[in-house]
Short mmCIF file of C-alpha atoms in Angstrom, two decimals:
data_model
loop_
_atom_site.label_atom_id
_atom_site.label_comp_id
_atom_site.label_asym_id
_atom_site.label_seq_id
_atom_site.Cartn_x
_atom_site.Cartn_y
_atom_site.Cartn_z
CA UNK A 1338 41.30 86.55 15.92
CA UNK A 1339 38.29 85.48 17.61
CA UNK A 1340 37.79 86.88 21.05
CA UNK A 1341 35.14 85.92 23.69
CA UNK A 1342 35.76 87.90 26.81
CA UNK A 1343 33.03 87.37 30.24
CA UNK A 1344 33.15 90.31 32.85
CA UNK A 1345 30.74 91.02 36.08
CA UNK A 1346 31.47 88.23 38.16
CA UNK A 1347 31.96 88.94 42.09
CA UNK A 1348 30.93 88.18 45.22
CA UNK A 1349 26.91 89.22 46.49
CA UNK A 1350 24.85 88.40 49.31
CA UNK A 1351 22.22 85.72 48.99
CA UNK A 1352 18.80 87.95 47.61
CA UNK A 1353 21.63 90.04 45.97
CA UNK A 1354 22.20 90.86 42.11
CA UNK A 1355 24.78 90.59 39.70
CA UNK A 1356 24.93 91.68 35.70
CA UNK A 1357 27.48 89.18 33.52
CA UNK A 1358 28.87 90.16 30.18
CA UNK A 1359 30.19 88.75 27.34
CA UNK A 1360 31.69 90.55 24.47
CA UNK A 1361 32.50 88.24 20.80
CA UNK A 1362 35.05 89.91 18.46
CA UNK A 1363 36.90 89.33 15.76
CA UNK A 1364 34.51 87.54 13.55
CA UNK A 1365 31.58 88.51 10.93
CA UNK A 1366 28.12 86.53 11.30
CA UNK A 1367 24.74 86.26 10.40
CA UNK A 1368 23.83 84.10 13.50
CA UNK A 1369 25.15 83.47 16.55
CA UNK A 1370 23.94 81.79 18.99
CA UNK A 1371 25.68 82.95 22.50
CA UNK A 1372 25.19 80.41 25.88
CA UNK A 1373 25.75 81.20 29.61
CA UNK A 1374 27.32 78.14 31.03
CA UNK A 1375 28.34 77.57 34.66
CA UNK A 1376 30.54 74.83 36.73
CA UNK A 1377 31.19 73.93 40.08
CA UNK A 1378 34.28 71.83 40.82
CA UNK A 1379 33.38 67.75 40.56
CA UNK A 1380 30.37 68.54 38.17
CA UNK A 1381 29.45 69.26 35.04
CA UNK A 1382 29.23 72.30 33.29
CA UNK A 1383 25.69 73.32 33.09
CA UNK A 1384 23.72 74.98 30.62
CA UNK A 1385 22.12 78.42 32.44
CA UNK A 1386 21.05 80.88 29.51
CA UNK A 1387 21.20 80.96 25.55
CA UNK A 1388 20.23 83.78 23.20
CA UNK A 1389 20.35 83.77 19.30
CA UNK A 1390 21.67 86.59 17.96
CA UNK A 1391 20.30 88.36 15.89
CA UNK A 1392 16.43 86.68 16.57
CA UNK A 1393 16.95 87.12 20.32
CA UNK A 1394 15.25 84.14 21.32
CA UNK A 1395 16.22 82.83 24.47
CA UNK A 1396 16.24 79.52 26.67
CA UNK A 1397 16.98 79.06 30.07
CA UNK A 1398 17.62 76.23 33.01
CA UNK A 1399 14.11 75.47 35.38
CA UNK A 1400 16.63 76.37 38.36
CA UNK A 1401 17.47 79.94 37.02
CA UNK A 1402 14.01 80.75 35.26
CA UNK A 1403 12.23 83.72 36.91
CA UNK A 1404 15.47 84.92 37.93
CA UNK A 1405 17.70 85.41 35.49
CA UNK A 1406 17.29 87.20 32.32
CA UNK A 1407 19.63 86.96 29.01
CA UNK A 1408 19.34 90.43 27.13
CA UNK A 1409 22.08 90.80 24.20
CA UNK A 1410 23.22 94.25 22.11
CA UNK A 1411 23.29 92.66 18.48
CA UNK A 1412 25.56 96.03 17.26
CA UNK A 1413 28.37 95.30 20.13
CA UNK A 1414 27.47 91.37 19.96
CA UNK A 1415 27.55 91.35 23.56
CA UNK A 1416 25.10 89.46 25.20
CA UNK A 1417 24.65 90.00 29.29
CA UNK A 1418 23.08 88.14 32.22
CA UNK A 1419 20.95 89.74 34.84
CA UNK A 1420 21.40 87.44 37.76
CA UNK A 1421 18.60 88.34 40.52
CA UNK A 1422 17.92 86.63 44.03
CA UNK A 1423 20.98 84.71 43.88
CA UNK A 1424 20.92 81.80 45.70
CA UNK A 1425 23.94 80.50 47.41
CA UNK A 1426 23.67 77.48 44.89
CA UNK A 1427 24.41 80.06 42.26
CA UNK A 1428 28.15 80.06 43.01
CA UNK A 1429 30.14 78.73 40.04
CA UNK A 1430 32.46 79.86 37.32
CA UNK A 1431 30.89 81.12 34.67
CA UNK A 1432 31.29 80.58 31.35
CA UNK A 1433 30.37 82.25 27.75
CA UNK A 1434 30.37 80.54 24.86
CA UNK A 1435 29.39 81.88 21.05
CA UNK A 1436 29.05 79.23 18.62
CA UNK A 1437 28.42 80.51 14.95
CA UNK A 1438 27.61 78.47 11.57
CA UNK A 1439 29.70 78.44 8.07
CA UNK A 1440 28.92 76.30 5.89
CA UNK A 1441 26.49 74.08 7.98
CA UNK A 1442 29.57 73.23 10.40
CA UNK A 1443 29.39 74.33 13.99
CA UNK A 1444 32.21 76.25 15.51
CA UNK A 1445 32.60 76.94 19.29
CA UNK A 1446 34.22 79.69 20.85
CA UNK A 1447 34.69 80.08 24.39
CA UNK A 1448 35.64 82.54 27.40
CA UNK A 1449 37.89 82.03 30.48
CA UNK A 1450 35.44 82.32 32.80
CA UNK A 1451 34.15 84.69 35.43
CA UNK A 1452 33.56 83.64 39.15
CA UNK A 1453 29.87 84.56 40.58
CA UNK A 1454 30.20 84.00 44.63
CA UNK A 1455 27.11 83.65 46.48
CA UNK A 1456 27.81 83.75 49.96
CA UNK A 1457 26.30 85.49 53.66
#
């Protein structure tokens, strides 16, 4: 059974720091590639962080870049999020997603969510 499970979420002080992770189980791959996504209620989810397992390339949003770092641990295939200088437009759910390859088709996997709250 295919498990994606996010932890690290709380609530921090603007300038503060928080550390996300996201644990994928229950599968065998030879590429992953494993997204931070976050949502605010009445907008769309948005696209913070990816990392390819096992290449560890990474991509990020303009708004988080400088800030944020996506590191991953390709034996545990966790892959974490080193929030810095949060901003109180940093407040959202967060979600992880792992989306993995057989045969050519794309299949997506996701977490429940963990709540980052920015606030003074």
């Amino acid at each position: 059974q295919v498990q994606v499970v996010e932890s690290g979420g709380g609530l921090v002080q603007p300038g503060g720091s928080l550390r996300l992770s996201c644990a994928a189980s229950g599968f065998t791959f030879s590429r992953l590639v494993m997204t931070w996504y976050r949502q605010v209620p009445g907008k769309e989810r948005e696209l913070v962080a990816s990392i390819t397992i096992p290449s560890g390339s990474t991509n990020y949003a303009d708004s988080v870049k400088g800030r944020f770092t996506i590191s991953r641990d390709n034996a545990k295939i966790t892959v974490y999020l080193q929030m810095n200088s949060l901003k109180l437009e940093d407040t959202a759910l967060y979600y992880c997603n792992a989306k993995r390859w057989v045969a050519n088709m794309p299949f997506d996997y996701w977490g429940q969510g963990t709540q980052v709250t920015v606030s003074s």
